[in-house]
PDB file of C-alpha atoms in Angstrom:
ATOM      1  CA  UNK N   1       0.000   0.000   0.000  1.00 46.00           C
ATOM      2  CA  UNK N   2       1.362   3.345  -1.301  1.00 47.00           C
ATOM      3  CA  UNK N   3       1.456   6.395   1.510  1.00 44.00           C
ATOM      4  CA  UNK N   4      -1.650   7.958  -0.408  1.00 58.00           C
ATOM      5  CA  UNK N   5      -3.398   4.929  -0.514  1.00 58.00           C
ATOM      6  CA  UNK N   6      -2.776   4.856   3.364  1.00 54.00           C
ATOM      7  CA  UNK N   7      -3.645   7.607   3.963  1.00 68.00           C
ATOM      8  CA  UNK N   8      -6.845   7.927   2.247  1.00 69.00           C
ATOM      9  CA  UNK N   9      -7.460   4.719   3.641  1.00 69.00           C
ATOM     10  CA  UNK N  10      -6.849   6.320   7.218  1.00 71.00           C
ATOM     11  CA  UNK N  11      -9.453   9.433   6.103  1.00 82.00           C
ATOM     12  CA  UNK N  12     -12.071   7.159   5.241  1.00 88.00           C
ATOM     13  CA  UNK N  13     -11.797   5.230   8.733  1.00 92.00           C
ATOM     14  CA  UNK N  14     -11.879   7.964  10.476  1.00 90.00           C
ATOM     15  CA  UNK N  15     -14.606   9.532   8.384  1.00 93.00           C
ATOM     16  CA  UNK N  16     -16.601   5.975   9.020  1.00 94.00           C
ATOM     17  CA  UNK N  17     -15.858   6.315  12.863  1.00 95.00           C
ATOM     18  CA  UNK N  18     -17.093   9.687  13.169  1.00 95.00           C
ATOM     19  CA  UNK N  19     -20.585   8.383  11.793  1.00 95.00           C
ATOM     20  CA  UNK N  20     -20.873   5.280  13.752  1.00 97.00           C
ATOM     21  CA  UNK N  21     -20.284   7.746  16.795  1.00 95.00           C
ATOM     22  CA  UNK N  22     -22.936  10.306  15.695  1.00 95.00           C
ATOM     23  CA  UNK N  23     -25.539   7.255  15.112  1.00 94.00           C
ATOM     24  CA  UNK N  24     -24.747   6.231  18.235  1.00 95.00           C
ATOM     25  CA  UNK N  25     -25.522   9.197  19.728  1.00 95.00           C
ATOM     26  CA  UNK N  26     -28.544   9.507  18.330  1.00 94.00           C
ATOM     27  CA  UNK N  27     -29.463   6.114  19.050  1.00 95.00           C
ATOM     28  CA  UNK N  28     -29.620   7.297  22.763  1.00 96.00           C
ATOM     29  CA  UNK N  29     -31.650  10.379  22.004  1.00 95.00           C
ATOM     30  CA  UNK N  30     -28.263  12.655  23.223  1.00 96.00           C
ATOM     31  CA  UNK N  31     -29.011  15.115  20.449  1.00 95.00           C
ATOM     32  CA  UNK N  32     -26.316  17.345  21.691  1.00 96.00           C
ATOM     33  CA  UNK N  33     -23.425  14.715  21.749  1.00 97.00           C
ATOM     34  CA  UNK N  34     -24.180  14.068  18.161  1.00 97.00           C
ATOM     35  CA  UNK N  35     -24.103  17.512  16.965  1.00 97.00           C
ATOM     36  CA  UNK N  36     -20.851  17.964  18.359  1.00 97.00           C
ATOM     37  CA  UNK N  37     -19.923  14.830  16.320  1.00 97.00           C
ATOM     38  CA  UNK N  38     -21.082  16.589  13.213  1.00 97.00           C
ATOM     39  CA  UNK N  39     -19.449  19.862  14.122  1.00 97.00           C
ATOM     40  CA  UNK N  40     -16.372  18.003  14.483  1.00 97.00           C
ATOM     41  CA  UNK N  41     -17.041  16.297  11.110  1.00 97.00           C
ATOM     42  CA  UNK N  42     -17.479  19.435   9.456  1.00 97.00           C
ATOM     43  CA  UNK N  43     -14.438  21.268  10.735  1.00 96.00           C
ATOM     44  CA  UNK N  44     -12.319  18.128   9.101  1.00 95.00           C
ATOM     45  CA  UNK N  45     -14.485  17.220   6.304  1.00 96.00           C
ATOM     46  CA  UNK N  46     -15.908  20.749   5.253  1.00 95.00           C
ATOM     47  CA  UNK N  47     -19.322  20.335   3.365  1.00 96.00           C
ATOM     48  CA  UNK N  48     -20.198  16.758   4.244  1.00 97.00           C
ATOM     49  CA  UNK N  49     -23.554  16.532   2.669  1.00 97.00           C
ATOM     50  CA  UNK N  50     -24.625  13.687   5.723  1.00 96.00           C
ATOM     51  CA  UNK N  51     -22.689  16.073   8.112  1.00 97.00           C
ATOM     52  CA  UNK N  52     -24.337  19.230   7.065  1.00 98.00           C
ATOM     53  CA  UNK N  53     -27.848  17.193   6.426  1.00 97.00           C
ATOM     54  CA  UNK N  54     -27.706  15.869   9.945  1.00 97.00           C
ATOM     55  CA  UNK N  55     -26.453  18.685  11.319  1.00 98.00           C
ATOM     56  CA  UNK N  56     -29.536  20.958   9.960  1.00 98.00           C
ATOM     57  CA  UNK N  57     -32.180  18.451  11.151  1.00 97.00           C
ATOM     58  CA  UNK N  58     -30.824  18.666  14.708  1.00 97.00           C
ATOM     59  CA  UNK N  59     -30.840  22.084  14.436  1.00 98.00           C
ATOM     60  CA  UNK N  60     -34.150  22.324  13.362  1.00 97.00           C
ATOM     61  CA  UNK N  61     -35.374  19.628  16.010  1.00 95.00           C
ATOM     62  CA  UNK N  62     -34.012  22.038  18.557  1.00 96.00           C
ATOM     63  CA  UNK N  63     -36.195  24.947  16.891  1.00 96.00           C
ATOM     64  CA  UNK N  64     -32.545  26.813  16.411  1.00 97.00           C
ATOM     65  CA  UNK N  65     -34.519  27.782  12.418  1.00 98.00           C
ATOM     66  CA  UNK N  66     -32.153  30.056  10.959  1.00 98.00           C
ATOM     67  CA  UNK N  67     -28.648  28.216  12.088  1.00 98.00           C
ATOM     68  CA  UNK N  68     -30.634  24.927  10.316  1.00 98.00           C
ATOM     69  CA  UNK N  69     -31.573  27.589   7.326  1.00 98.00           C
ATOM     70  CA  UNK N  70     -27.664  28.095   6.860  1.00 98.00           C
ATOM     71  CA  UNK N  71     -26.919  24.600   6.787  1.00 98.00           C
ATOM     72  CA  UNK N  72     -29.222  23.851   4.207  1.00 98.00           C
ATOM     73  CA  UNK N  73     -28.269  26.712   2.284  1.00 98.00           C
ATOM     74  CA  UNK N  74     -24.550  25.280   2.505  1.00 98.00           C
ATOM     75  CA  UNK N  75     -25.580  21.568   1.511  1.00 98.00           C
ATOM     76  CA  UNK N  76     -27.579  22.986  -1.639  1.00 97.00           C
ATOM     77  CA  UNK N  77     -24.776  25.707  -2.579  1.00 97.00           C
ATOM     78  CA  UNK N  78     -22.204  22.688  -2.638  1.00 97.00           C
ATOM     79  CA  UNK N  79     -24.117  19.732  -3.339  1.00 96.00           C
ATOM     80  CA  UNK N  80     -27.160  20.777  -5.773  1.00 95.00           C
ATOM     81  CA  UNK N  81     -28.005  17.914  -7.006  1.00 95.00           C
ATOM     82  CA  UNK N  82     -27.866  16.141  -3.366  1.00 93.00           C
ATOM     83  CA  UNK N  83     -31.399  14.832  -3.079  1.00 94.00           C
ATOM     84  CA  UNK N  84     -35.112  16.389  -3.028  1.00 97.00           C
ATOM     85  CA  UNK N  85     -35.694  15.617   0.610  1.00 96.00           C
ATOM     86  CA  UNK N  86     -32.789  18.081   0.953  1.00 96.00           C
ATOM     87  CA  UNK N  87     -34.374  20.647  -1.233  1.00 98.00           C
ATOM     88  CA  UNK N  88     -37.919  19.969   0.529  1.00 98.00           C
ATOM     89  CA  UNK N  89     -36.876  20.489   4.513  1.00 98.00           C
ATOM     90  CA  UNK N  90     -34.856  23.257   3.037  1.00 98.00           C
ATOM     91  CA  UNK N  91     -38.015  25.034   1.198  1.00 98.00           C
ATOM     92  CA  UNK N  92     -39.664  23.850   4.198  1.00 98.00           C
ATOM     93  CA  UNK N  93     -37.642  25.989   7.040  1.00 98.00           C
ATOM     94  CA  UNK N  94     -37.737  28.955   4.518  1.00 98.00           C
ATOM     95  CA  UNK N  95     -41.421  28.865   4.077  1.00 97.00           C
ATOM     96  CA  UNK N  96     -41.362  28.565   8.058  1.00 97.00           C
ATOM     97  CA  UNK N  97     -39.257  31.751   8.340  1.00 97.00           C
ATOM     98  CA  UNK N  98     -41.499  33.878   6.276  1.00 97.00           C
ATOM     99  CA  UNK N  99     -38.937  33.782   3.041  1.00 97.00           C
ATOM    100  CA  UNK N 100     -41.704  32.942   0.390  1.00 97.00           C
ATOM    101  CA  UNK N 101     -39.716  33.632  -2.684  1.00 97.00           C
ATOM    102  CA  UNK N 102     -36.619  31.179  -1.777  1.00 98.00           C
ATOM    103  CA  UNK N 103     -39.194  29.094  -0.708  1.00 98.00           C
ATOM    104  CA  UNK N 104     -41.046  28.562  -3.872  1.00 98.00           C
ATOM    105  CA  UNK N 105     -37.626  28.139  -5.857  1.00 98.00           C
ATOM    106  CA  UNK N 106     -36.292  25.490  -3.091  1.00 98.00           C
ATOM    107  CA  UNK N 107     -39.600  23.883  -3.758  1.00 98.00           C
ATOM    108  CA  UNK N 108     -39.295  23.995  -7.176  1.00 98.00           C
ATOM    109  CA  UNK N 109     -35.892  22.711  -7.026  1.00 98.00           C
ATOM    110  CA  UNK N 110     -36.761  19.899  -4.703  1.00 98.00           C
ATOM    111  CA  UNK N 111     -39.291  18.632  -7.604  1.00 98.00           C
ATOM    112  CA  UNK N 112     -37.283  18.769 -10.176  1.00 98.00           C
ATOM    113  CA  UNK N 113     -35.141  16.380  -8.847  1.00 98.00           C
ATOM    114  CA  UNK N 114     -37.816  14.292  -7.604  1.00 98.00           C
ATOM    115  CA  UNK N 115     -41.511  15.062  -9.767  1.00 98.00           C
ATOM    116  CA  UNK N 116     -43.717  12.477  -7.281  1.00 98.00           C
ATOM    117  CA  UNK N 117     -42.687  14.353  -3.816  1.00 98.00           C
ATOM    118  CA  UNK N 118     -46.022  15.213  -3.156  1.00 98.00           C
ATOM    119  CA  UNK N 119     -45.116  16.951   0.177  1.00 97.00           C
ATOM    120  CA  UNK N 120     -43.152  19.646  -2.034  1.00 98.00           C
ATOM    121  CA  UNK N 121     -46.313  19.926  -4.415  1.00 98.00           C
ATOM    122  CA  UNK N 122     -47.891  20.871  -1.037  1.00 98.00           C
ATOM    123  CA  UNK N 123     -45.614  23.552  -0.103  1.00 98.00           C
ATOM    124  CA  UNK N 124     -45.355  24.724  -3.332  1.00 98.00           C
ATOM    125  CA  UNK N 125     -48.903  25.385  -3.439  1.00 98.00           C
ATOM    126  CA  UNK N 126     -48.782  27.372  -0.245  1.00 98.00           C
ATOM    127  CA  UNK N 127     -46.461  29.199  -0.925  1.00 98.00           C
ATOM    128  CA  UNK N 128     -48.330  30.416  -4.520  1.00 98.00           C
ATOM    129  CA  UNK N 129     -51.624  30.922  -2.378  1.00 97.00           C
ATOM    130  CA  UNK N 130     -49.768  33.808  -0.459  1.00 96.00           C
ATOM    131  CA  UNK N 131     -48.172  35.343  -2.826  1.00 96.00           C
ATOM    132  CA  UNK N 132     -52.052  35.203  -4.127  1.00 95.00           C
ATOM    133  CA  UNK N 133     -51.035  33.189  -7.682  1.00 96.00           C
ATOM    134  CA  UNK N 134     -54.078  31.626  -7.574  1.00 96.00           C
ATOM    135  CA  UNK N 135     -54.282  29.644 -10.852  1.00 95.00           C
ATOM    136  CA  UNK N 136     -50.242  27.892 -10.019  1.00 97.00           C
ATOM    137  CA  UNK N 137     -51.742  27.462  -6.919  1.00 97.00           C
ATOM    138  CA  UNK N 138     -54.526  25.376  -8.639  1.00 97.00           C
ATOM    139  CA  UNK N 139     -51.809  23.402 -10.427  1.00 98.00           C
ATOM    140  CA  UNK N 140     -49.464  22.436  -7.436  1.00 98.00           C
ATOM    141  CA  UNK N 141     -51.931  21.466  -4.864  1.00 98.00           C
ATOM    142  CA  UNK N 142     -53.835  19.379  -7.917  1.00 97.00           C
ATOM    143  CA  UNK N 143     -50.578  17.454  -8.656  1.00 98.00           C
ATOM    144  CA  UNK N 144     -50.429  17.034  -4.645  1.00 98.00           C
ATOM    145  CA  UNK N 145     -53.859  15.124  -4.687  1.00 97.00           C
ATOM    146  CA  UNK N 146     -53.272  12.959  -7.601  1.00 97.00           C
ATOM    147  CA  UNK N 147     -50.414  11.590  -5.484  1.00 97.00           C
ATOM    148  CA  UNK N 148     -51.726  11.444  -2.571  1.00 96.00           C
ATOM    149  CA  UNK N 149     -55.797  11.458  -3.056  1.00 95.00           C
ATOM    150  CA  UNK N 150     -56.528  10.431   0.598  1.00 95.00           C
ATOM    151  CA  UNK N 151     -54.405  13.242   2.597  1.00 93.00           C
ATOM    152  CA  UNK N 152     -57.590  16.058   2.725  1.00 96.00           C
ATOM    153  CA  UNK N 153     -55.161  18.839   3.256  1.00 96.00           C
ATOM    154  CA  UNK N 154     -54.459  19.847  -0.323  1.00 97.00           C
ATOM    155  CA  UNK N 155     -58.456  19.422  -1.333  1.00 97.00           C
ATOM    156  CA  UNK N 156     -58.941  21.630   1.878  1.00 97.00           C
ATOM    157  CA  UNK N 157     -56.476  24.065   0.263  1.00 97.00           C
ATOM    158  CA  UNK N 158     -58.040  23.876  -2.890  1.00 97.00           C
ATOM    159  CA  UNK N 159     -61.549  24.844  -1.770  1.00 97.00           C
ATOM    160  CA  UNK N 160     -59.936  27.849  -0.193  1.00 96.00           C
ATOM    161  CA  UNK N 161     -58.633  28.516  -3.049  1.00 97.00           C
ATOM    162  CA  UNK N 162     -62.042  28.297  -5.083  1.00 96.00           C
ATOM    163  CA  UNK N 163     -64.053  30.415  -2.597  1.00 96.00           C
ATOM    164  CA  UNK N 164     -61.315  32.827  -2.675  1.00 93.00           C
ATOM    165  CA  UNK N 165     -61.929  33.048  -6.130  1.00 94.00           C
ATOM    166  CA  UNK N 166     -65.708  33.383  -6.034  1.00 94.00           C
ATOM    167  CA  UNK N 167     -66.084  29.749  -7.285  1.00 95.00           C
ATOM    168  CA  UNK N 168     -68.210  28.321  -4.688  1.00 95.00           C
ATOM    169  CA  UNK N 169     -69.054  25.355  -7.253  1.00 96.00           C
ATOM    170  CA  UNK N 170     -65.735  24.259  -7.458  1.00 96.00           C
ATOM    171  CA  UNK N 171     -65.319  24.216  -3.829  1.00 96.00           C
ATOM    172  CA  UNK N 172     -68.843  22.421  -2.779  1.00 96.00           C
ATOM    173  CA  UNK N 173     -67.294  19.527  -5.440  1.00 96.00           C
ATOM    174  CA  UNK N 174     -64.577  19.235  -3.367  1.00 97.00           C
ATOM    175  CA  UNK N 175     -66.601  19.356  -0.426  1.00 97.00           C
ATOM    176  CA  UNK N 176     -68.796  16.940  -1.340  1.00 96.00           C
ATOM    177  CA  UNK N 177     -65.610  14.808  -2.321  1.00 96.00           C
ATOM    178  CA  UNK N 178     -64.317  15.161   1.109  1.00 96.00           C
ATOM    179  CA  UNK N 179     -67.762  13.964   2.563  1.00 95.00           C
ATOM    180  CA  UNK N 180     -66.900  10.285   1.517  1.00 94.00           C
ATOM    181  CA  UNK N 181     -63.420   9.921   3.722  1.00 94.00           C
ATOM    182  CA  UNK N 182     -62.672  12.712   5.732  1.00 95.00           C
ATOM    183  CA  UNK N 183     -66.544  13.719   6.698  1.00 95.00           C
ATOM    184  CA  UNK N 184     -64.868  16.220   9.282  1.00 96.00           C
ATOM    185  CA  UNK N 185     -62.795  18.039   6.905  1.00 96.00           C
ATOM    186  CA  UNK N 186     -66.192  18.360   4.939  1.00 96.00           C
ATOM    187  CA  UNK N 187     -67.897  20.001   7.783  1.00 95.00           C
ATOM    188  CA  UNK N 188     -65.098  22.405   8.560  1.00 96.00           C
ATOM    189  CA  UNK N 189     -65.208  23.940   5.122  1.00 96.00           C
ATOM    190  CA  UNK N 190     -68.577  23.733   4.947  1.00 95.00           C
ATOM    191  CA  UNK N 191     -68.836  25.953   8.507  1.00 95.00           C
ATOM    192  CA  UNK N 192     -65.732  28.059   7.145  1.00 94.00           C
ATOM    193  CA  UNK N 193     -67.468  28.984   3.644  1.00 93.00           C
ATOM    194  CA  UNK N 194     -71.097  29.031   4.985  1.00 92.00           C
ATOM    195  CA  UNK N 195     -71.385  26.935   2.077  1.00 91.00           C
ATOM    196  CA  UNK N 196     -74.146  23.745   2.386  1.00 83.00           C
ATOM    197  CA  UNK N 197     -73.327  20.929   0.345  1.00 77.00           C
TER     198      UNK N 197
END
């Protein structure tokens, strides 16, 4: 074995141990031992996507938002193409924080990598329903029920949406949609839109 070969061989076990330590940690629910794992990680392997990925979720377990934000905003800077899920708790935090534009384009991001990730479909459409673009709005929390036609909190949305728009037909379909699984969802919108189906 050559002296690069040994020592990359040495990074990557020490890399490796630095993981198993961290899982171990959070194994036993010591949420602070493991971030110090991954702050150690970081400071020798700067931009560890699992580092920086783990790092954030902590962060945003601990409701410490914008240190979390910064993370994210690191893993996506130097790892775009990293995975959706990134993307989505990313957009997620940012929606969170108020930051509606970098929201929508962390959303967007998050489905272009993966098109099926119906929870981004959902925060996309949010996100288009404040910034009162009604009609993308529409579109994104559509997409979100064809993927996931039993969860009644897009068809909720989209009712909104409708009576929002003065369509009150559109929204007593949906209401009347909602009456055959989620009957209490139904009667919400129904009291919320004065709106009898």
């Amino acid at each position: 074995m050559s002296v690069n070969q040994g020592t990359a061989f040495h990074h990557r076990w020490h890399y490796r141990r630095l993981k198993w330590e961290a899982m171990f940690w959070l194994a036993l629910g010591r949420n602070a031992r493991a971030q110090a794992v991954f702050d150690r990680m970081l400071d020798e392997f700067p931009g560890d996507p699992y580092a920086l990925t783990s790092r954030a979720h902590l962060l945003a377990t601990a409701g410490r938002r914008e240190e979390a934000i910064a993370d994210y905003r690191e893993l996506t800077d130097r790892h775009p193409d990293y995975g959706a899920a990134a993307w989505f708790n990313y957009a997620f935090l940012l929606e969170e924080a108020g930051r509606y534009g970098e929201a929508e384009a962390a959303f967007r991001r998050a489905l272009e990598l993966d098109p099926k990730l119906d929870r981004a479909w959902y925060g996309l459409g949010l996100v288009l329903i404040r910034a009162h673009r009604f009609d993308e709005a529409i579109e994104a929390l559509k997409r979100n029920t064809e993927l996931q036609p039993m969860s009644p909190y897009a068809w909720y949305q989209l009712a909104r949406v409708h009576v929002d728009r003065h369509e009150p037909e559109e929204a007593a379909k949906i209401i009347r949609h909602l009456k055959g699984f989620e009957p209490k969802v139904a009667a919400q919108l129904e009291r919320e839109t004065g709106l009898a189906v």
